[in-house]
Short mmCIF file of C-alpha atoms in Angstrom, two decimals:
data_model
loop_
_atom_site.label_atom_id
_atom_site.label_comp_id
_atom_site.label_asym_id
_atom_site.label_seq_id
_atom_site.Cartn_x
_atom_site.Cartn_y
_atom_site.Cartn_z
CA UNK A 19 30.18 11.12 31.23
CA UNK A 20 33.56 12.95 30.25
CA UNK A 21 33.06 13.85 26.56
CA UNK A 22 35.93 15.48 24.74
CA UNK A 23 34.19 17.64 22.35
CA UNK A 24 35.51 19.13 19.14
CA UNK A 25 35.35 22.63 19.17
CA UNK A 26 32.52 23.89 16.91
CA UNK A 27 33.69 24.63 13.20
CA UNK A 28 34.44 28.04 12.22
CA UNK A 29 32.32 27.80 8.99
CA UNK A 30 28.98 26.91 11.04
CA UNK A 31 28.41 30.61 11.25
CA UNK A 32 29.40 31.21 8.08
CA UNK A 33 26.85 33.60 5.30
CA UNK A 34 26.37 30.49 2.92
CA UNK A 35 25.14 28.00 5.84
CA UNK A 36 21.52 28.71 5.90
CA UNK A 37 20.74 29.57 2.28
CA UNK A 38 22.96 25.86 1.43
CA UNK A 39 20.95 24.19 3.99
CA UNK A 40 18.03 25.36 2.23
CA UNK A 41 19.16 24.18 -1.29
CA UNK A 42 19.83 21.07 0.24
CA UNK A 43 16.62 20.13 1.97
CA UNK A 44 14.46 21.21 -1.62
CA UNK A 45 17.13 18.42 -3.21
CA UNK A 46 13.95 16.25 -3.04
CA UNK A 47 11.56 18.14 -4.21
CA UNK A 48 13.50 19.06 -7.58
CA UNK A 49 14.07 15.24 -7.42
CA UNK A 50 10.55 14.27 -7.10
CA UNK A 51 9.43 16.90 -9.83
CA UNK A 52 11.97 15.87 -12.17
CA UNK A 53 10.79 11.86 -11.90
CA UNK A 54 7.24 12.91 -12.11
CA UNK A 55 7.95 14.90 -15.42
CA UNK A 56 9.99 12.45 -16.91
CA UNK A 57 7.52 9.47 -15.97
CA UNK A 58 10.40 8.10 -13.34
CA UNK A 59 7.10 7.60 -11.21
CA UNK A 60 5.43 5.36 -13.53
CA UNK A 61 2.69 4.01 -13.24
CA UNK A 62 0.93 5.34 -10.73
CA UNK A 63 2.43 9.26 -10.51
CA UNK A 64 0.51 10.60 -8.59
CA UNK A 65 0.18 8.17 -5.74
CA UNK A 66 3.60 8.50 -5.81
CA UNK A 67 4.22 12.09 -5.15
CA UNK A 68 1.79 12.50 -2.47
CA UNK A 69 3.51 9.36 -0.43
CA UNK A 70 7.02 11.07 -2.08
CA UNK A 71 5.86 14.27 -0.27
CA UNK A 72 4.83 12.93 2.96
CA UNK A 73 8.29 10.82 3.40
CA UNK A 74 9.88 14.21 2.96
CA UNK A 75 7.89 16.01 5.41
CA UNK A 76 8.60 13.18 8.22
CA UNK A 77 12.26 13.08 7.42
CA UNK A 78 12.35 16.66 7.79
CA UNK A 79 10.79 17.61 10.76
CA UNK A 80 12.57 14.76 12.27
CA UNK A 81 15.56 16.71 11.17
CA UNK A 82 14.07 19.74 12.93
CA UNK A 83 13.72 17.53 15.93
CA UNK A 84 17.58 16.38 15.36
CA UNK A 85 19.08 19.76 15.95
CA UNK A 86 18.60 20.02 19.71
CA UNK A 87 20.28 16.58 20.57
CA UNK A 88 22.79 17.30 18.01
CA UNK A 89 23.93 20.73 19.86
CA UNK A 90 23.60 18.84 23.58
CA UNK A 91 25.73 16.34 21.78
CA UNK A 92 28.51 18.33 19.83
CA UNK A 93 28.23 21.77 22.09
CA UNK A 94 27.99 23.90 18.53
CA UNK A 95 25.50 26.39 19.72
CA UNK A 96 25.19 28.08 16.17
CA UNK A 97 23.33 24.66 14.84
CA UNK A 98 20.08 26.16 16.30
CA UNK A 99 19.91 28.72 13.42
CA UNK A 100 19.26 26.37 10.77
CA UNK A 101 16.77 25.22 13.24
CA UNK A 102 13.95 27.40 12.34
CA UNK A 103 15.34 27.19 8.40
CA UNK A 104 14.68 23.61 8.42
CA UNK A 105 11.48 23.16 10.13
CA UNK A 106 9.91 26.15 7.52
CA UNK A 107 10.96 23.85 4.78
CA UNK A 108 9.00 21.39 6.28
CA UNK A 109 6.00 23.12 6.76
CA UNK A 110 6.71 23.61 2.91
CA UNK A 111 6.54 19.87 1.95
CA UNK A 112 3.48 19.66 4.28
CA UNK A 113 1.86 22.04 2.54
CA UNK A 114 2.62 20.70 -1.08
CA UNK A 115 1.87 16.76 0.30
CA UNK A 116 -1.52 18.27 1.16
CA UNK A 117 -2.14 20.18 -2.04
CA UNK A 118 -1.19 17.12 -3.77
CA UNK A 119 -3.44 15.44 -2.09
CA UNK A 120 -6.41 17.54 -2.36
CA UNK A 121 -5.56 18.87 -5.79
CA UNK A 122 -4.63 15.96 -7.74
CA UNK A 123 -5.57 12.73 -6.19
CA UNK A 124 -8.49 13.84 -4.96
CA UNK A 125 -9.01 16.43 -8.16
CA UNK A 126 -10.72 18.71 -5.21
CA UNK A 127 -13.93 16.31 -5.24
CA UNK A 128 -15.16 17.67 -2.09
CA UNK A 129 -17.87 15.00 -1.36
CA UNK A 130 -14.60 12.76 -0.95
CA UNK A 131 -12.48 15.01 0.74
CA UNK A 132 -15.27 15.76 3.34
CA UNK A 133 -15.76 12.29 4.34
CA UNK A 134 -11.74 11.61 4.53
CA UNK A 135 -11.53 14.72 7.00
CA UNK A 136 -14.70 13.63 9.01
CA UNK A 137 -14.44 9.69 9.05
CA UNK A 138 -11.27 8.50 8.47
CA UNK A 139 -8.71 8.66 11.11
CA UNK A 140 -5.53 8.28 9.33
CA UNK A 141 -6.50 11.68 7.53
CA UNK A 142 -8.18 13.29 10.50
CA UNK A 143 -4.55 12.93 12.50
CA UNK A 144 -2.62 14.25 9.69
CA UNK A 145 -4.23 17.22 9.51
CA UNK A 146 -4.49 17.91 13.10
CA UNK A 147 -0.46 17.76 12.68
CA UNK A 148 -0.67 19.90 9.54
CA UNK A 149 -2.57 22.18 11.49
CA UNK A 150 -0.02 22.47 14.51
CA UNK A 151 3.04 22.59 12.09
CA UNK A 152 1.01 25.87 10.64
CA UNK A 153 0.48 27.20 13.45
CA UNK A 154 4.55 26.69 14.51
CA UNK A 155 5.31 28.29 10.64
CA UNK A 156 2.97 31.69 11.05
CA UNK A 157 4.62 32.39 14.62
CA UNK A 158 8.11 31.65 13.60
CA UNK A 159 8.92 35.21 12.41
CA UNK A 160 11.02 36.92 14.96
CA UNK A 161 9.06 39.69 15.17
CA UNK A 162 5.96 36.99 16.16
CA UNK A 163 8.34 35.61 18.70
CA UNK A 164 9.32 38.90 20.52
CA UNK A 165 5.60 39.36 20.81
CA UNK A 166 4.89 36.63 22.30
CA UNK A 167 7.79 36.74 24.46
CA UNK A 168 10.44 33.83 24.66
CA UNK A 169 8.57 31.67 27.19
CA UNK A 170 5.05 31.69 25.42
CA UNK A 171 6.76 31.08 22.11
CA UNK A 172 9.02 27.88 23.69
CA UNK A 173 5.89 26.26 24.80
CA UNK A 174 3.43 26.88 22.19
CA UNK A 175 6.55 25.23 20.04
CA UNK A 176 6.67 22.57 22.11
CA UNK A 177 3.35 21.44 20.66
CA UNK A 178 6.10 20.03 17.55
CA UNK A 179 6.60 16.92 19.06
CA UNK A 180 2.60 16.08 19.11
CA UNK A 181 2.65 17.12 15.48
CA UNK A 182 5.94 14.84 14.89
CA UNK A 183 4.07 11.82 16.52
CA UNK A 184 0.73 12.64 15.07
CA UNK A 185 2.39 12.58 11.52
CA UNK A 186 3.98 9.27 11.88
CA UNK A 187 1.18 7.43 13.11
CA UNK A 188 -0.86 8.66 10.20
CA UNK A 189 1.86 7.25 7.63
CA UNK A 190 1.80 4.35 10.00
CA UNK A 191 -2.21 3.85 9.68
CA UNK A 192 -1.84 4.24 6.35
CA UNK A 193 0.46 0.86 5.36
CA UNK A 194 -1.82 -2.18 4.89
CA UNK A 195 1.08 -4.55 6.43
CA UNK A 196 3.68 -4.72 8.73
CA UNK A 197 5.57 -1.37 9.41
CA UNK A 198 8.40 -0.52 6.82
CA UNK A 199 9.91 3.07 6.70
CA UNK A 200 6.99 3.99 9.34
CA UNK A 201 8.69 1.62 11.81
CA UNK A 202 12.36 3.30 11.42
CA UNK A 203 10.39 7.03 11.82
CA UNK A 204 8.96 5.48 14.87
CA UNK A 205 12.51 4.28 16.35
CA UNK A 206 14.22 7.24 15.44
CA UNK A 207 11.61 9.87 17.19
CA UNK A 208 11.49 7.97 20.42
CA UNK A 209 15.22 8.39 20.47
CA UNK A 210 15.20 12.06 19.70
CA UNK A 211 12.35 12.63 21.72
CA UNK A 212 14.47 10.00 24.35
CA UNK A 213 17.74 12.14 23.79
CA UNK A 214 15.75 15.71 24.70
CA UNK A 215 14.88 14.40 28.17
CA UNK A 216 16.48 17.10 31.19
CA UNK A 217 19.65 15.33 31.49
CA UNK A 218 19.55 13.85 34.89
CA UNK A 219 16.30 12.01 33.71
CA UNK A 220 18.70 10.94 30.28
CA UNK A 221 21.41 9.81 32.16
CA UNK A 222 18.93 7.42 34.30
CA UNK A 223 17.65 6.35 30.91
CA UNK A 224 20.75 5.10 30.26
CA UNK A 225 21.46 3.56 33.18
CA UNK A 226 24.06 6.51 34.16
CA UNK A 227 24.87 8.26 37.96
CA UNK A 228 22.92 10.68 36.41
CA UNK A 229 23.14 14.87 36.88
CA UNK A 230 26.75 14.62 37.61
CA UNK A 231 28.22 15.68 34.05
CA UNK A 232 29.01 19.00 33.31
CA UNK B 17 7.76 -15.31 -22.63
CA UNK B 18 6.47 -17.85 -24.50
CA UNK B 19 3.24 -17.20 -26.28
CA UNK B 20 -0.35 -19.03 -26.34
CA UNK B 21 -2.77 -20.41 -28.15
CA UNK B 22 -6.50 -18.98 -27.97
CA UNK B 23 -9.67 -20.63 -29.15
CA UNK B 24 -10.97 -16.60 -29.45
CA UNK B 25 -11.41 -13.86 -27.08
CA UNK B 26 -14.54 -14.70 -25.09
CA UNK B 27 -15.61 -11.58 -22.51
CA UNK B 28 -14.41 -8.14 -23.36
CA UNK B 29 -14.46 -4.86 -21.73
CA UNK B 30 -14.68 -2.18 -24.25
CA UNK B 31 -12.32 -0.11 -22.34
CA UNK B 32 -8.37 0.69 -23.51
CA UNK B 33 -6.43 -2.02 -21.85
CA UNK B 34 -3.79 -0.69 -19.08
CA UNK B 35 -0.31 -0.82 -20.63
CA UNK B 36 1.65 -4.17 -20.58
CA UNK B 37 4.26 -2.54 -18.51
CA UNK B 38 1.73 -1.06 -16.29
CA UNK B 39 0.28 -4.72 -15.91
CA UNK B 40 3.49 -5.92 -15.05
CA UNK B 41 5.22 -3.68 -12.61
CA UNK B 42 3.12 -2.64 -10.49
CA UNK B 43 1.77 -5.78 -8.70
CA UNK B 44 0.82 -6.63 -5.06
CA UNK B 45 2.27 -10.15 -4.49
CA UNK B 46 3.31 -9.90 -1.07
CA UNK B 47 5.59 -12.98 -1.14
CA UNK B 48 7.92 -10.77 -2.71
CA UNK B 49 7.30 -7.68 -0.79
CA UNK B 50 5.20 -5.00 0.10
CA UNK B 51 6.61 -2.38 -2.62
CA UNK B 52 4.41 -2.30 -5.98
CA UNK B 53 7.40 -2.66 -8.02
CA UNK B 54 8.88 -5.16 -6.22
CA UNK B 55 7.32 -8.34 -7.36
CA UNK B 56 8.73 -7.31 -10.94
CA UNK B 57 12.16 -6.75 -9.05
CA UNK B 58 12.15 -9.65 -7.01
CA UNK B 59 9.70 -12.85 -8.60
CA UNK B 60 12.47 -14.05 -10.64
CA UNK B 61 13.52 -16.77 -8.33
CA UNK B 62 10.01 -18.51 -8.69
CA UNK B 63 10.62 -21.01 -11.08
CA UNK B 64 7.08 -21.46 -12.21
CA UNK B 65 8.17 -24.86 -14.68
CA UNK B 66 7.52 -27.70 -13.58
CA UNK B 67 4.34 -26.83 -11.49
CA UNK B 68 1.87 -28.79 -10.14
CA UNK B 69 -1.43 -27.88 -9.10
CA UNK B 70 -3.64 -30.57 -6.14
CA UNK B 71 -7.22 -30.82 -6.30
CA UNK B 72 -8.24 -32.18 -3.40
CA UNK B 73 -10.90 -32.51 -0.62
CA UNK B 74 -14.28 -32.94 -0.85
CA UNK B 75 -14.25 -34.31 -4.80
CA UNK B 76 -14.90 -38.02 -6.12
CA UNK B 77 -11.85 -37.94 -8.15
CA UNK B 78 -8.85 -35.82 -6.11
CA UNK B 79 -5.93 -35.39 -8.47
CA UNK B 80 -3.15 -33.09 -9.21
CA UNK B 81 -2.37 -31.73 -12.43
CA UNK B 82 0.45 -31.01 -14.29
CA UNK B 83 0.43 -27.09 -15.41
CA UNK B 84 2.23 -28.14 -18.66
CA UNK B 85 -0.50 -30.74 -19.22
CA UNK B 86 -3.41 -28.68 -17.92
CA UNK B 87 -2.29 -26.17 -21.05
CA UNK B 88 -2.71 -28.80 -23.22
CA UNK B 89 -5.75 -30.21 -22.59
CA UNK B 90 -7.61 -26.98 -21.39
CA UNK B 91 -8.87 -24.85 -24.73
CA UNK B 92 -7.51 -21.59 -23.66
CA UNK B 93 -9.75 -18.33 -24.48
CA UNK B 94 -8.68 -14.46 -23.83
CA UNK B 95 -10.88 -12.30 -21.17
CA UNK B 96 -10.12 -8.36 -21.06
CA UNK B 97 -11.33 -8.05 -17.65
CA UNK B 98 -11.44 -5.16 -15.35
CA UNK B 99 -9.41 -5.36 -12.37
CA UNK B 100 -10.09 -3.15 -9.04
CA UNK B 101 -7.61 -3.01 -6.56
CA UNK B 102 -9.17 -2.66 -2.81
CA UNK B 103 -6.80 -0.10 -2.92
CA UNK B 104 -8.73 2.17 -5.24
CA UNK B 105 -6.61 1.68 -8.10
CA UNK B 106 -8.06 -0.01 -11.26
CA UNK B 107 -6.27 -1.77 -14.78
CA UNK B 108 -7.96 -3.65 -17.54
CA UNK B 109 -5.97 -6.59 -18.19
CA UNK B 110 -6.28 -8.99 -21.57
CA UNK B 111 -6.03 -12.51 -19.80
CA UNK B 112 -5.41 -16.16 -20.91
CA UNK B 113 -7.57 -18.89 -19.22
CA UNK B 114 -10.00 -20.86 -18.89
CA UNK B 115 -12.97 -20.86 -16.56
CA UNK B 116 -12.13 -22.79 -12.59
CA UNK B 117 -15.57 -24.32 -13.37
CA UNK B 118 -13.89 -27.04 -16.32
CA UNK B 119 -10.92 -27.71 -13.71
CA UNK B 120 -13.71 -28.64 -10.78
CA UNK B 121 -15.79 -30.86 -13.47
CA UNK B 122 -13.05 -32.69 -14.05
CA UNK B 123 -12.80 -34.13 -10.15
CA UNK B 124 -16.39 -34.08 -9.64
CA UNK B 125 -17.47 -32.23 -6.42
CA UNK B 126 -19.31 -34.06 -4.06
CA UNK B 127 -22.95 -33.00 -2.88
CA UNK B 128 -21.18 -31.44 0.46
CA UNK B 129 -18.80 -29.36 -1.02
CA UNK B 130 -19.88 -25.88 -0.33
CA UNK B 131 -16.86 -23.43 -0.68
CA UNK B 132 -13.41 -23.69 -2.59
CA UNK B 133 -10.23 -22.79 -0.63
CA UNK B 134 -7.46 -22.28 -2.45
CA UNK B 135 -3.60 -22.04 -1.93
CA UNK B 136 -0.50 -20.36 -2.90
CA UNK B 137 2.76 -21.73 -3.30
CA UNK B 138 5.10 -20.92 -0.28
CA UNK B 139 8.76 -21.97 -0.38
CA UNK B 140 11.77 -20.72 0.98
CA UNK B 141 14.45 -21.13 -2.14
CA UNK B 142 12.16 -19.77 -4.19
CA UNK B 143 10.07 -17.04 -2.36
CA UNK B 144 13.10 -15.95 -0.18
CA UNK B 145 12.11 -15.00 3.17
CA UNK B 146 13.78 -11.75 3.05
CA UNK B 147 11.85 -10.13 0.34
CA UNK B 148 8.45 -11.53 2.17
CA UNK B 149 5.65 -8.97 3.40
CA UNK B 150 4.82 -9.54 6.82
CA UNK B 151 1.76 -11.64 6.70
CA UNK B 152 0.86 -15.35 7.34
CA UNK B 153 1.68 -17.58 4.83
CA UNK B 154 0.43 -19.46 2.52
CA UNK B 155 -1.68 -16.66 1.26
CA UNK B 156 -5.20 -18.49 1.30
CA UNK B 157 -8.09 -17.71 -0.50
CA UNK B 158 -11.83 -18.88 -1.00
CA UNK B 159 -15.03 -18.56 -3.03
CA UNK B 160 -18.36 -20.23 -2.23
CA UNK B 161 -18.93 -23.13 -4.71
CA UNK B 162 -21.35 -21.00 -7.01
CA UNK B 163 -19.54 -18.12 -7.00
CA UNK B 164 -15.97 -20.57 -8.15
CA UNK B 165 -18.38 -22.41 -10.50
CA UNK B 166 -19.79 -18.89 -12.55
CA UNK B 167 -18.70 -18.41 -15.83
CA UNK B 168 -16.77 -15.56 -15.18
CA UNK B 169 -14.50 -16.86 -12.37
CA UNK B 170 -11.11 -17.30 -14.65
CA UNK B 171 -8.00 -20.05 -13.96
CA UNK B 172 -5.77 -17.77 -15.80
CA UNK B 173 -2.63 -19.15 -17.19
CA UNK B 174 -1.04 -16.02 -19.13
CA UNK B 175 -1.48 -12.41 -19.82
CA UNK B 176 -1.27 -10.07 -22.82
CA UNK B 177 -1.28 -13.42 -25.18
CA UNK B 178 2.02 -14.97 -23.47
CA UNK B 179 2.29 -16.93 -20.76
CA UNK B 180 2.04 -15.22 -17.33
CA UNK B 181 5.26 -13.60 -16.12
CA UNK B 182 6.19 -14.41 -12.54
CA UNK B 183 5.08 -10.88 -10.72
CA UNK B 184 1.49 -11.55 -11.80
CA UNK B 185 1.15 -15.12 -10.63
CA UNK B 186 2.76 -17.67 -12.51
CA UNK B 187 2.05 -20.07 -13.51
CA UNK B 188 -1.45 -20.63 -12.77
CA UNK B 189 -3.43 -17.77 -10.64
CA UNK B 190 -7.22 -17.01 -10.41
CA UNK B 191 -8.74 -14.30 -11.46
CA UNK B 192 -12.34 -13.20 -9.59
CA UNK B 193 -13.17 -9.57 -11.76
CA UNK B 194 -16.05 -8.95 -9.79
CA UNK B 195 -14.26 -8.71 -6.53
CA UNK B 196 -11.30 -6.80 -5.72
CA UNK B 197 -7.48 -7.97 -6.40
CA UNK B 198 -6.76 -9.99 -3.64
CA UNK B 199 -9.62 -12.37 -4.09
CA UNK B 200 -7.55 -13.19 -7.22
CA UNK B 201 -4.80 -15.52 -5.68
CA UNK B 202 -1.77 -15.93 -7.08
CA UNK B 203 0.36 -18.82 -8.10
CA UNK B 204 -1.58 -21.63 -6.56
CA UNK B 205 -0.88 -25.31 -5.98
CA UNK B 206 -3.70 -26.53 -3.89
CA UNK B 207 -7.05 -26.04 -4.08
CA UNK B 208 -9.61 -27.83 -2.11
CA UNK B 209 -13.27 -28.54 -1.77
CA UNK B 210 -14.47 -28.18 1.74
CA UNK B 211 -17.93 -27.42 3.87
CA UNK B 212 -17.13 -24.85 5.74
CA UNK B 213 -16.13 -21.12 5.00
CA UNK B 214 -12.35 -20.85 4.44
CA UNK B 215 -10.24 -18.16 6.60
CA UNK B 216 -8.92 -15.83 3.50
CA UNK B 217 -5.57 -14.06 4.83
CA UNK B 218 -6.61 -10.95 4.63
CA UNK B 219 -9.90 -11.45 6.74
CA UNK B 220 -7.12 -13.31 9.24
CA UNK B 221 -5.53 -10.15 9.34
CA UNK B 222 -7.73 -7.14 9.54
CA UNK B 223 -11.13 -8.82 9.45
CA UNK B 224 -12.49 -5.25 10.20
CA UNK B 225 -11.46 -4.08 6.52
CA UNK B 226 -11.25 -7.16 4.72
CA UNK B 227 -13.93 -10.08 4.33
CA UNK B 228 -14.44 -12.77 2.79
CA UNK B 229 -16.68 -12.20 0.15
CA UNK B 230 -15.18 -8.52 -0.97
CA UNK B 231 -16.81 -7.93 -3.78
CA UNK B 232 -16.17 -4.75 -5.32
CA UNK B 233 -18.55 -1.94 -4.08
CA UNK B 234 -18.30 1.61 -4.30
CA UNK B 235 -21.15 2.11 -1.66
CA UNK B 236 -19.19 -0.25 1.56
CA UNK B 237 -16.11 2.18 2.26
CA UNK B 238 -12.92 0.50 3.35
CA UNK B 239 -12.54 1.87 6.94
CA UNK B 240 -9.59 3.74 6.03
CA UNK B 241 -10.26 5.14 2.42
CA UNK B 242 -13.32 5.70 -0.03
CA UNK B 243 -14.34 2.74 -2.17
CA UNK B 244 -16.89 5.32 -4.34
CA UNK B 245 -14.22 6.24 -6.95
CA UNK B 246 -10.91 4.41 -8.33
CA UNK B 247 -7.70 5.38 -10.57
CA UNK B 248 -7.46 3.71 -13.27
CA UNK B 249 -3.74 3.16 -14.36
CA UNK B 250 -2.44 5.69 -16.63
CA UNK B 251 -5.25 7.99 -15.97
CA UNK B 252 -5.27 11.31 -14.09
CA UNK B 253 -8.47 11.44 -12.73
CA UNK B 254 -10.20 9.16 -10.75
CA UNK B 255 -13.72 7.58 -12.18
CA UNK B 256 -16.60 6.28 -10.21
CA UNK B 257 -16.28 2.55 -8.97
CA UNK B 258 -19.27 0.06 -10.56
CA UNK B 259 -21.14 -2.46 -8.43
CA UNK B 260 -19.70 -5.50 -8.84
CA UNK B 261 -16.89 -3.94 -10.58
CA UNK B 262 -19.47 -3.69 -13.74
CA UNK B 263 -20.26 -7.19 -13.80
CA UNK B 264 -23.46 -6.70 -11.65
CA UNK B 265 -25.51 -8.04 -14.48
CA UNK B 266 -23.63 -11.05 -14.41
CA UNK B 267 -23.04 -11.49 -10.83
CA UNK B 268 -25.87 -9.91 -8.32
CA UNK B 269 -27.87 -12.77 -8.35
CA UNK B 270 -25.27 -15.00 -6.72
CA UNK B 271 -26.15 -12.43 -3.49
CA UNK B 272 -29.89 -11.52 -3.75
CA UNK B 273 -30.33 -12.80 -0.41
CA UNK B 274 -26.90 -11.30 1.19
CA UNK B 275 -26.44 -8.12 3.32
CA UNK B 276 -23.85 -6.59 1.35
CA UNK B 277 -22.80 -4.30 4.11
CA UNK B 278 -22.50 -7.01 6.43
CA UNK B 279 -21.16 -9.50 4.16
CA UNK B 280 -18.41 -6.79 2.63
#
């Protein structure tokens, strides 16, 4: 595999790059708000932020997932900064999907919420991946990372992609038929997850020589 | 829409009735998709005049009925029913009808009819295949003969005093208030008196969360989600789910002798 690769854009390390690629990814939450306060979510609001939220959080950390394939792919080593931008703001919408949730679908009945975190296995998985993307959000600080030293911190992180394939199967569990917009989250981890393999194993995916490309 | 004449309004909920466009845009009718919104979107192409609707099976007199006819022979009342959603989402809905029970006296059931299986319509030009759900098709439904023969069980023919707009299940649907939503089939052309215990399509397809007899009850949890409390549309907090959807006075007889956990 010969790829000629564009040389990586000056303006990637540009100032503005991380605080625009934060204004971008809260795009849909200020959307989302503004619908829900101008009754754009009619008639059932508040089913439709919490599944609103959840879409976001998917898309997102599947973003987060996107940025390692997409610097193996290009070569522009400076896309790993918004890396850790990115998968904060998801831990954001994940936090906000499960205060909506909790807050104003369930109105914080707790009998409810009890048996939903103790019986029902849709919830149960999507808060064991909330749980792991909190744990990836409190040890993302770089002074957390220097203390746990580069190694520990790359393999307690790898514990994203359970949290990525936890998440999806709970919106997946949650459709009553067929697969919709769970199917295409499916498809589209498998190839990023597919895409991060060590790159002999990727080129044998693909039915390549394999480990020969440079 | 056009509207319809009604001898009176016969059963009333003395709740506030869930707004027309409520009622009408947000609708499970999975022939034209799996959205909410888009039956509304999508349910123009049904074409629900002319219409006919078979009667058929295990009756002395099988016939099928002209819809336009059947509204003019039928005295039409209004019944603001409750409706629960298995999904735990709740409306009260004004509807124009008249009770299944007058339809089945007029072909005369035979002593061996047990249980009424009914029918949607499924056609390609005018349920397009690409806005279809993925489920089997026709939807089917069924009631046992005294449950389709109880006063309450409704033929409804129009909504909010007009005739029933496409998305909720024109021309002719039933609707079943004492068991949740999908009991209450939608645009049917077929129903049929038979012995055995029809296959509903939702018991076909998950028969671990949906039976046939689904009654509304806030005690048998759907395996994936509370039934014990409901939102009702167009309110912000949820309220406790009745028994029987609050028609338990009415209706627990017809399963004194039933297992209701069993039988959900």
């Amino acid at each position: 595999m010969v790829l000629k690769r564009p040389p990586e854009p000056k303006w990637l390390g540009a100032r503005w790059v991380p605080p625009a690629t934060v204004a971008l990814c809260l795009v849909p939450l200020a959307v989302l708000i503004g619908q829900a306060l101008t009754g754009a979510l009619f008639p059932n609001p508040i089913e439709a932020l919490v599944r609103g939220l959840g879409d976001w959080t998917l898309r997102l950390l599947l973003l987060t997932l996107a940025i390692t394939p997409a610097r193996r792919l290009t070569g522009w080593t400076r896309l790993v900064r918004l890396r850790r931008t990115i998968g904060l703001i998801t831990f954001a919408y994940a936090v906000l999907h499960v205060l909506a949730y909790v807050g104003l679908d369930q109105a914080f009945h707790l009998p409810t919420l009890w048996a939903d975190i103790t019986k029902r296995a849709f919830i149960i998985l999507g808060m064991v991946s909330f749980a792991i993307l909190a744990v990836l959000a409190a040890t993302s600080p770089k002074a957390v990372v220097r203390r746990l030293g580069g190694r520990r911190w790359r393999r307690l992180h790898r514990l994203i992609y359970p949290a990525a394939i936890l998440g999806v199967i709970h919106h997946a569990m949650m459709v009553r038929a067929g697969w919709g917009t769970a199917g295409e989250h499916a498809v589209i981890l498998a190839l990023l997850l597919v895409l991060r393999l060590p790159k002999p194993r990727l080129a044998g995916v693909f039915g390549g020589r394999g480990g020969a490309e440079g | 829409l056009a509207p319809l004449e009604v001898t009176g309004t016969t059963h009333r909920v003395d709740e506030a009735l869930t707004d027309y466009e409520a009622v009408t845009t947000y609708n499970n009718f999975y022939e034209f998709g799996a959205g909410k919104e888009d039956p509304a979107e999508n349910a123009h192409t049904l074409k629900p005049r002319p219409w006919t609707l078979s009667v058929d099976g295990l009756v002395a007199r099988p016939r099928t009925f002209d819809v336009a006819d059947l509204l003019a022979t039928q005295p039409l009342e209004e019944r603001i029913y409750r409706l629960r959603c298995v999904e735990a989402w709740s409306m009260v809905i004004p509807w124009i009808g008249f009770p299944l029970a007058a339809l089945l006296d007029r072909v005369e059931p035979l002593g061996s009819a047990r249980y009424v299986r009914f029918e949607s319509l499924i056609d390609d030009e005018r349920m397009p295949p690409r806005n279809r759900a993925p489920i089997s098709y026709p939807y089917v439904e069924g009631l046992r003969l005294d449950e389709a023969r109880h006063d309450l069980t409704l033929l409804a023919v129009g909504l909010y005093g007009e005739v029933l707009p496409n998305q909720s299940g024109a021309p002719i649907r039933l609707v079943v208030p004492w068991k949740y939503g999908f009991k209450s089939i939608k645009s049917v052309v077929r129903i049929s008196l038979v012995e055995d215990r029809p296959l509903n399509t939702w018991q076909a397809l998950q028969p671990s969360e949906y039976g046939f007899y689904a009654n509304v009850n806030p005690e048998v949890d759907h395996p994936r989600w509370s039934q014990a409390r409901e939102r009702r549309i167009g309110e912000f907090f949820r309220r406790e789910t009745l028994m029987f959807n609050g028609y338990g006075e009415a209706v627990a007889d017809l399963y004194r002798d039933l297992d209701l956990t069993k039988w959900y």
